[in-house]
Amino acid sequence: MFWHARRKPEPGRRPLDPPPPDITADRLAGLFPGADADAVARGVVAFAGQPPAELGRTPSGGIDWRFDPYRNRSWALNLHTLRWMGRLVVAYERSGERGHLECATDIARDWASGNPRGGARVSEWAWAEHAVALRGPALVALSAHVLDPWLAASLAEHADVLADPALYREGHNHGLDQDIALLLIGRRLGDTARTRLAIDRMTASAELAIDEQGALHEQAPRYGLYVHRRLGVALRLIENCGQEVPARLAARRAALAHYIAHATQPDGRLAPLGDSPADTRPPRFAAAQTSTVRVFDAGYVFGRTAWDDPQAAYYSIRFGPGRRLHGHEDHLGVTYHAGGHDVLVEAGFDSYERTEFRQWTLSPEAHSVPIVQRAAFRPGTATSLDASAIGPSRQCHRLSDDAYGVRRTRTVLVNHGPDLMAVLDEVPDGWTLRDLWHFAPALRVAATAEGRVTLAADDRRVTLLQFRPPDHAPVPGQSVRQGTVCTGYLRRAEAVTVVSPAASRLLTLIVPGPGDPEVTPGPDGALTVHTATGPVTLPAGLF
């Protein structure tokens, strides 16, 4: 059993009253993910995708709360959440193993005594607002069995911090976690004013964070999934407290399911937009599977050929307000998925570590976008969706912005059956752009020719073709470089990036499927693409 000599109780503190019946660790178990109680009892923890590590110790035998063996921000945060301590309390309730409860008590008491708020040597993570929010429920779970004055004092201090409007993250997933913690601590301490404050703040915050269409303004579908799950926890806890769930709060959670469903690719993974790991798999939201194409005013176009078909084609396009929170500089960016496989991807999300690679993943160059040459990028620029034509087998969307101080326009046409994506990029005369196309890691260059790059993976093929409007002459000069994309948290893979030659107008075709597609010009500037599964005629300008 991990631990050291216990400290004596503080004198002059009032102990906690017995808990209400709804306050048990087992009921809160879903708030304490991922820890092995037996390992924790031995002083071994595992956070943030890192290997298990023994907790650091101080010379006096306590826990070293500044210990950070992997120099990883997420690991350091998780240490101070004490959710891993909460698993010990859950294990005690389920097994009756008294040693687990004693170990949990010792860990929490050591944290409380070793991390005074404002202390000179206290870790920056100890009282970070998200650590406080995630730690609160763990202390509440412990208080189902431990009534000592030190724990009463710690809960009261946590409630004060959580209720402080200056520290509250309104409209943010951290704010939701703050409200969940304040709700639970208010319930545990019998403080109905704090419980009411948590519910009221939570409702107002949800209406800021989630619009009426269901899009989360944090600009990453993975955080939409996180908030949806946490709101589910919150609604249950509100009911457990004997309070009525606000209808406005429940409505925003229901709307959020539509955003998550449409952001989910046919293979079950979320589109890797913003800080969304490429291997995230949300549950199926059947009720949200309505139209096959959905435009969210917050800045997303999602389209697919069918629901519940792993072989369906799928695409995403980004526009909307400038980058914020967990978003990337991905405006005008596209992803494409066809035949059960990724075709076009983004560099994606690797971690929150402050590295050059992390900064690059946030940049336009990490996405399949047009880069204006000899012009400075202006971060945070909004992009407008100027027009959309949506049909059952073909959709076309035109977007524009001045992110480089000059108007750039992208028109995206997606054809279903035969599958094909056509993208027309334009800047005014006197300016040029280069397109970046980031392909899925499985695809490798099989052949190149004038204005053409063929990629393959096993028996799959994808062809990129580029033309100069309006005469549709092939544009030579593509360069192929080896890039890097993120396949999950702290996981990377080599991938092909195709860079176009500089041009003021450039038409790019992405054609998944066998064979070598051919292109013939037609009347009035039209273009016919002959694919292995049939011809596709594209109008001039794509609209």
XYZ file of C-alpha atoms in Angstrom:
543
model
C 0.000 0.000 0.000
C 1.377 3.385 -1.037
C 1.521 6.104 1.587
C 3.321 7.742 4.448
C 2.496 8.755 8.013
C -0.881 10.463 8.344
C -1.208 13.983 9.622
C -3.275 14.890 12.657
C -6.693 16.524 12.075
C -6.789 20.304 12.152
C -8.336 21.652 15.346
C -11.250 24.108 15.293
C -12.788 22.891 12.042
C -16.344 21.621 11.866
C -16.754 18.158 10.318
C -19.109 17.414 7.453
C -22.675 16.284 7.987
C -23.555 12.819 6.661
C -24.106 12.929 2.889
C -27.507 12.856 1.160
C -28.342 9.453 -0.355
C -27.507 10.492 -3.927
C -23.888 11.318 -3.016
C -21.945 8.092 -3.531
C -18.732 7.424 -5.409
C -20.406 4.686 -7.428
C -22.960 7.166 -8.779
C -20.128 9.485 -9.731
C -17.885 6.762 -11.183
C -18.269 8.052 -14.743
C -16.497 11.244 -13.693
C -13.307 9.347 -12.824
C -12.132 7.636 -16.015
C -9.112 5.591 -16.807
C -7.419 4.760 -13.506
C -6.570 1.305 -12.149
C -7.388 1.439 -8.428
C -4.935 -1.303 -7.495
C -2.132 0.463 -9.374
C -2.998 3.779 -7.720
C -2.848 2.070 -4.327
C 0.724 1.081 -5.209
C 1.537 4.674 -6.182
C 1.440 4.099 -9.956
C -0.615 6.302 -12.268
C -1.092 6.625 -16.029
C -2.385 9.802 -17.696
C -2.663 11.425 -21.111
C -1.632 8.422 -23.180
C 1.732 8.142 -21.417
C 3.182 4.967 -19.872
C 2.464 4.276 -16.179
C 4.699 6.198 -13.791
C 5.388 5.983 -10.074
C 4.254 9.059 -8.234
C 7.066 11.348 -7.190
C 7.831 11.604 -3.487
C 9.016 14.480 -1.315
C 11.821 14.075 1.228
C 9.184 13.912 3.983
C 7.440 10.995 2.262
C 4.483 12.827 0.732
C 3.538 13.152 -2.933
C 5.588 15.537 -5.043
C 2.810 17.600 -6.620
C 5.255 19.288 -8.977
C 6.308 15.937 -10.429
C 5.961 15.830 -14.238
C 7.974 12.874 -15.603
C 6.974 13.387 -19.256
C 7.035 17.182 -19.362
C 3.475 16.967 -20.631
C 0.876 19.614 -19.846
C -2.030 17.163 -19.907
C -0.187 14.783 -17.559
C 0.487 17.576 -15.058
C -3.131 18.691 -15.188
C -4.414 15.162 -14.614
C -2.195 14.732 -11.578
C -3.985 17.619 -9.875
C -7.517 16.624 -10.845
C -7.404 13.713 -8.334
C -9.818 11.782 -10.543
C -7.435 8.851 -10.115
C -8.021 9.151 -6.350
C -11.768 9.022 -7.017
C -11.331 5.562 -8.560
C -10.058 4.318 -5.209
C -13.275 5.447 -3.539
C -15.331 3.738 -6.229
C -13.290 0.568 -5.743
C -13.872 0.746 -1.986
C -17.651 1.013 -2.418
C -17.702 -1.898 -4.843
C -15.278 -4.224 -3.060
C -15.330 -3.166 0.575
C -11.506 -3.039 0.540
C -10.845 -0.600 3.373
C -7.296 -0.014 2.234
C -8.543 1.709 -0.918
C -10.517 4.242 1.113
C -7.585 4.866 3.464
C -5.268 5.411 0.504
C -7.751 7.807 -1.133
C -8.058 9.750 2.116
C -4.316 10.047 2.496
C -3.853 11.213 -1.104
C -6.541 13.879 -0.835
C -5.303 15.104 2.535
C -1.755 15.291 1.223
C -2.965 17.307 -1.752
C -4.932 19.702 0.498
C -2.007 20.304 2.849
C 0.623 20.455 0.109
C -1.151 22.860 -2.237
C -2.353 25.935 -0.365
C -3.909 28.409 -2.761
C -1.365 31.116 -3.528
C 1.516 29.145 -2.014
C 4.983 30.034 -3.317
C 6.000 26.514 -4.378
C 2.593 25.298 -5.519
C 2.328 23.950 -9.073
C 0.609 26.190 -11.605
C -1.804 23.305 -12.223
C -2.979 22.939 -8.608
C -5.523 25.773 -8.781
C -5.912 26.023 -12.559
C -9.627 26.433 -13.201
C -10.024 23.120 -15.016
C -8.104 21.182 -12.383
C -10.364 22.665 -9.689
C -13.453 21.723 -11.700
C -12.383 18.112 -12.244
C -11.088 17.673 -8.689
C -14.301 18.837 -7.037
C -16.342 15.692 -7.823
C -13.504 13.463 -6.598
C -13.497 15.246 -3.236
C -17.286 14.949 -3.089
C -17.014 11.206 -3.702
C -14.527 10.907 -0.839
C -16.847 12.905 1.411
C -19.444 10.149 1.157
C -17.239 8.266 3.656
C -14.868 10.832 5.178
C -16.403 13.629 7.268
C -13.162 15.124 8.610
C -12.899 18.914 9.064
C -9.997 19.237 6.609
C -12.189 17.843 3.831
C -15.073 20.135 4.801
C -12.689 23.097 4.574
C -11.313 21.975 1.205
C -14.787 21.535 -0.260
C -15.808 24.982 0.951
C -12.696 26.531 -0.590
C -13.328 24.746 -3.875
C -16.905 26.032 -3.870
C -15.671 29.604 -3.385
C -13.260 29.291 -6.313
C -15.852 27.646 -8.546
C -18.429 30.347 -7.789
C -16.037 33.235 -8.425
C -17.248 34.986 -11.617
C -13.714 36.203 -12.338
C -12.536 32.581 -12.640
C -15.542 31.229 -14.520
C -15.105 30.105 -18.171
C -18.533 30.972 -19.533
C -19.387 29.362 -22.868
C -16.447 26.950 -22.607
C -16.223 23.238 -21.812
C -14.198 24.166 -18.717
C -17.106 26.295 -17.548
C -19.428 23.304 -17.858
C -17.068 21.247 -15.711
C -16.941 24.106 -13.199
C -20.726 24.068 -13.009
C -20.865 20.295 -12.543
C -18.394 20.551 -9.668
C -20.217 23.488 -8.054
C -23.529 21.649 -8.388
C -22.128 18.607 -6.594
C -20.330 20.533 -3.858
C -23.412 22.691 -3.271
C -25.481 19.538 -2.936
C -22.960 17.952 -0.580
C -22.724 21.024 1.665
C -26.460 21.712 1.606
C -25.812 25.068 -0.077
C -28.898 25.525 -2.255
C -27.748 28.955 -3.465
C -24.588 27.432 -4.959
C -26.595 24.597 -6.499
C -28.975 27.090 -8.111
C -26.073 29.213 -9.333
C -24.517 26.183 -11.027
C -27.746 25.311 -12.863
C -28.405 28.892 -13.959
C -24.848 29.435 -15.166
C -24.821 26.100 -16.952
C -27.949 26.995 -18.918
C -26.743 30.447 -19.934
C -23.305 29.089 -20.813
C -24.738 26.316 -22.990
C -26.676 28.866 -25.009
C -23.441 30.752 -25.655
C -21.430 27.646 -26.501
C -23.990 25.794 -28.640
C -26.036 27.591 -31.268
C -29.612 26.700 -32.194
C -28.375 24.436 -35.006
C -26.248 22.519 -32.492
C -22.763 23.665 -33.541
C -20.268 24.165 -30.728
C -18.360 27.437 -31.016
C -15.111 25.826 -29.798
C -14.512 24.809 -33.446
C -13.598 21.153 -32.925
C -16.141 18.320 -33.235
C -14.295 16.304 -30.601
C -15.193 18.995 -28.065
C -18.776 18.804 -29.232
C -18.687 15.148 -28.213
C -17.068 16.023 -24.859
C -19.654 18.690 -24.074
C -22.513 16.401 -25.094
C -21.266 13.728 -22.702
C -20.702 16.192 -19.864
C -24.130 17.721 -20.354
C -25.571 14.215 -20.054
C -23.800 13.909 -16.696
C -25.042 17.348 -15.670
C -28.687 16.626 -16.481
C -28.584 13.429 -14.450
C -26.965 15.198 -11.490
C -29.550 17.981 -11.600
C -32.290 15.378 -11.344
C -30.444 13.597 -8.523
C -30.390 16.887 -6.643
C -34.187 17.026 -6.852
C -34.099 19.959 -9.269
C -35.905 20.367 -12.570
C -33.770 20.179 -15.691
C -34.086 23.489 -17.584
C -35.789 22.879 -20.923
C -33.389 25.302 -22.631
C -30.414 23.284 -21.412
C -31.867 19.978 -22.583
C -32.706 21.518 -25.971
C -29.134 22.651 -26.596
C -27.794 19.214 -25.745
C -30.266 17.631 -28.161
C -29.212 20.058 -30.913
C -25.545 19.279 -30.262
C -26.161 15.650 -31.247
C -26.888 16.814 -34.813
C -23.532 18.572 -35.066
C -21.680 15.480 -33.835
C -23.612 13.133 -36.128
C -22.938 15.207 -39.250
C -19.258 15.587 -38.287
C -18.906 11.786 -38.158
C -17.452 10.080 -41.231
C -18.992 6.892 -42.674
C -16.208 4.833 -41.038
C -17.390 6.021 -37.603
C -14.571 8.484 -36.888
C -15.040 12.182 -36.360
C -13.730 14.425 -39.125
C -10.308 15.580 -37.824
C -11.195 19.287 -37.676
C -9.621 21.599 -35.119
C -8.313 19.878 -32.001
C -10.069 16.601 -32.847
C -7.887 13.464 -32.737
C -8.306 11.515 -35.967
C -9.203 8.299 -34.137
C -12.153 9.690 -32.124
C -15.270 7.531 -32.471
C -18.538 8.987 -31.145
C -21.665 6.928 -30.506
C -24.317 6.727 -33.210
C -26.984 9.423 -32.954
C -29.772 7.842 -35.010
C -32.290 10.629 -34.368
C -29.867 13.177 -35.814
C -29.360 11.256 -39.069
C -31.744 13.298 -41.188
C -30.537 15.108 -44.322
C -27.351 13.876 -45.971
C -26.030 17.433 -46.367
C -25.987 19.974 -43.558
C -24.671 23.516 -43.506
C -23.958 24.896 -40.037
C -23.835 28.685 -39.888
C -20.976 28.432 -37.364
C -18.727 27.428 -40.269
C -19.196 23.852 -41.452
C -20.501 22.048 -44.503
C -20.868 18.292 -44.044
C -22.098 16.045 -46.836
C -22.435 12.312 -47.450
C -24.095 9.974 -49.910
C -25.899 7.920 -47.255
C -26.165 7.205 -43.549
C -25.117 3.874 -42.041
C -23.132 2.844 -45.117
C -19.391 2.429 -44.457
C -18.725 2.783 -48.194
C -20.517 6.131 -48.489
C -18.673 9.196 -49.731
C -18.261 12.108 -47.304
C -16.765 15.591 -47.280
C -16.339 18.601 -45.017
C -15.658 22.277 -45.784
C -14.710 24.993 -43.293
C -15.735 28.646 -43.230
C -17.245 31.011 -40.650
C -15.876 33.141 -37.793
C -12.144 33.475 -37.244
C -10.195 30.910 -35.258
C -10.998 30.595 -31.573
C -10.474 28.166 -28.693
C -9.873 24.704 -30.215
C -10.114 25.750 -33.849
C -7.357 25.831 -36.464
C -6.670 28.262 -39.313
C -8.481 25.890 -41.666
C -10.899 28.137 -43.551
C -11.582 27.002 -47.132
C -10.140 23.636 -46.075
C -11.729 20.408 -47.286
C -11.598 16.783 -46.250
C -12.804 13.941 -48.459
C -13.624 10.297 -47.734
C -14.749 7.763 -50.344
C -15.131 4.017 -50.683
C -14.579 3.452 -46.981
C -11.216 5.250 -46.897
C -9.799 8.706 -46.262
C -8.680 10.595 -49.357
C -7.965 14.178 -48.255
C -7.148 14.792 -44.597
C -5.759 17.518 -42.360
C -2.573 17.466 -40.338
C -4.924 17.276 -37.388
C -4.325 17.260 -33.634
C -1.239 15.842 -31.926
C -1.252 17.342 -28.406
C -1.349 20.613 -26.509
C 2.400 20.699 -25.991
C 3.919 24.043 -26.954
C 6.048 22.793 -29.810
C 6.814 24.019 -33.308
C 4.871 21.058 -34.678
C 1.799 22.042 -32.666
C 2.038 25.586 -34.026
C 2.332 24.235 -37.561
C -0.784 22.063 -37.185
C -2.739 25.216 -36.371
C -1.538 27.031 -39.500
C -3.163 27.188 -42.948
C -0.254 25.145 -44.362
C -1.419 22.131 -42.353
C -4.722 22.050 -44.266
C -5.855 21.527 -47.845
C -6.251 25.211 -48.693
C -5.127 27.834 -51.241
C -2.127 29.898 -50.093
C -1.811 33.354 -51.666
C 1.765 33.989 -52.751
C 3.823 36.973 -51.602
C 1.117 37.972 -49.123
C 1.003 37.830 -45.341
C -1.616 35.681 -43.697
C -3.921 37.501 -41.290
C -4.876 35.134 -38.441
C -8.447 35.039 -37.246
C -10.019 36.227 -40.509
C -13.623 35.199 -41.081
C -14.706 33.366 -44.243
C -18.131 33.653 -45.856
C -20.205 30.984 -47.557
C -21.486 32.963 -50.531
C -23.624 30.380 -52.318
C -24.718 26.745 -52.124
C -26.574 24.503 -54.550
C -27.561 21.251 -52.866
C -28.984 18.305 -54.765
C -29.214 14.602 -53.929
C -26.241 13.549 -56.078
C -24.305 16.809 -56.397
C -23.541 19.778 -54.174
C -21.666 22.971 -54.931
C -20.492 25.621 -52.455
C -18.706 28.922 -53.052
C -16.678 30.565 -50.271
C -14.465 33.638 -50.028
C -12.347 35.696 -47.654
C -9.485 38.186 -47.536
C -7.242 36.275 -45.148
C -4.195 37.365 -47.161
C -5.343 40.931 -47.744
C -6.648 39.987 -51.184
C -9.888 38.274 -52.094
C -9.503 34.522 -52.510
C -12.468 32.455 -53.657
C -12.922 28.702 -53.512
C -15.744 26.835 -55.216
C -16.172 23.184 -54.219
C -18.312 20.768 -56.227
C -18.828 17.236 -54.931
C -20.398 14.633 -57.206
C -21.734 11.355 -55.857
C -21.914 8.375 -58.190
C -19.394 8.618 -59.794
C -17.510 10.053 -56.828
C -15.494 13.155 -57.588
C -14.482 16.428 -55.936
C -13.776 19.499 -58.081
C -12.265 22.643 -56.557
C -11.855 25.983 -58.321
C -9.548 28.474 -56.591
C -9.257 32.087 -57.716
C -7.482 35.316 -56.794
C -7.541 38.647 -58.707
C -5.272 39.227 -61.690
C -1.786 40.175 -60.607
C -1.868 37.696 -57.706
C -1.170 33.980 -57.586
C -1.940 31.126 -55.242
C -0.657 27.644 -54.602
C -2.914 24.832 -53.450
C -1.880 22.340 -50.789
C -3.460 18.880 -50.877
C -2.825 16.624 -47.876
C -3.551 12.986 -48.689
C -4.298 10.142 -46.296
C -1.199 8.345 -44.915
C -2.056 5.097 -46.689
C -1.793 6.722 -50.124
C 1.577 6.837 -51.896
C 2.530 8.379 -55.226
C 2.221 5.803 -57.997
C 2.777 8.006 -61.042
C 3.086 11.611 -62.169
C 2.467 13.276 -65.522
C 1.724 16.747 -66.839
C -0.949 18.160 -64.549
C -1.600 14.767 -62.960
C -0.556 12.899 -59.808
C -1.763 9.334 -59.207
C -1.718 7.904 -55.693
C -2.383 4.337 -54.638
C -2.804 2.096 -51.614
C -3.032 -1.620 -52.361
C -5.721 -1.858 -55.050
C -7.131 1.640 -54.424
C -6.282 4.618 -56.583
C -6.846 8.361 -56.351
C -6.003 10.773 -59.163
C -5.364 14.504 -58.815
C -5.671 16.539 -62.013
C -5.154 20.292 -62.396
C -6.253 22.642 -65.180
C -6.120 26.313 -66.053
C -9.545 27.884 -66.667
C -11.082 28.878 -68.960
C -9.342 26.791 -71.659
C -8.798 23.849 -69.278
C -5.248 23.233 -70.388
C -3.410 20.853 -68.011
C -1.207 22.726 -65.553
C 2.218 21.101 -65.098
C 4.633 21.688 -62.264
C 3.093 19.929 -59.270
C 5.570 19.166 -56.517
C 5.210 16.209 -54.207
C 6.633 16.335 -50.719
C 6.587 14.069 -47.735
C 4.570 15.544 -44.908
C 3.251 14.526 -41.519
C -0.290 14.084 -40.254
C -1.592 13.128 -36.818
C -3.393 9.808 -36.552
C -4.274 10.195 -32.856
C -3.050 11.763 -29.644
C 0.780 11.822 -29.745
C 0.702 9.664 -32.891
C 1.959 10.767 -36.299
C 2.377 9.251 -39.738
C 4.112 10.255 -42.945
C 1.765 11.404 -45.674
C 1.966 12.845 -49.185
C 1.314 16.536 -49.771
C 0.879 17.765 -53.336
C 1.692 21.438 -53.930
C 0.303 23.057 -57.052
C 2.169 25.458 -59.311
C 1.386 29.155 -58.829
C -1.670 30.414 -60.721
C -4.382 33.027 -60.414
C -7.083 30.481 -61.319
C -6.714 26.750 -60.777
C -9.186 23.904 -61.168
C -8.322 20.739 -59.219
C -10.084 17.395 -59.636
C -9.819 14.659 -57.006
C -11.050 11.388 -58.509
C -11.091 8.262 -56.328
C -11.395 4.962 -58.157
C -9.591 2.683 -60.613
C -8.236 3.591 -64.008
C -6.870 6.844 -65.382
C -9.637 9.433 -65.671
C -9.618 11.493 -68.842
C -11.005 14.997 -69.336
C -12.593 16.477 -72.458
C -13.746 20.087 -72.910
C -17.352 20.792 -73.823
C -19.429 23.762 -74.950
C -19.644 26.984 -72.913
C -16.602 26.135 -70.842
C -17.973 22.852 -69.514
C -15.710 19.919 -68.779
C -16.459 16.187 -68.819
C -14.476 13.844 -66.600
C -14.516 10.238 -67.796
C -14.124 8.000 -64.742
C -14.100 4.220 -64.485
C -17.713 4.293 -63.310
C -19.050 6.856 -65.778
C -18.762 10.428 -67.039
C -19.241 13.533 -64.911
C -19.906 16.879 -66.610
C -18.839 20.010 -64.772
C -20.220 23.427 -65.759
C -17.934 26.413 -66.264
C -17.132 27.914 -62.880
C -18.635 24.727 -61.338
C -21.963 26.480 -60.619
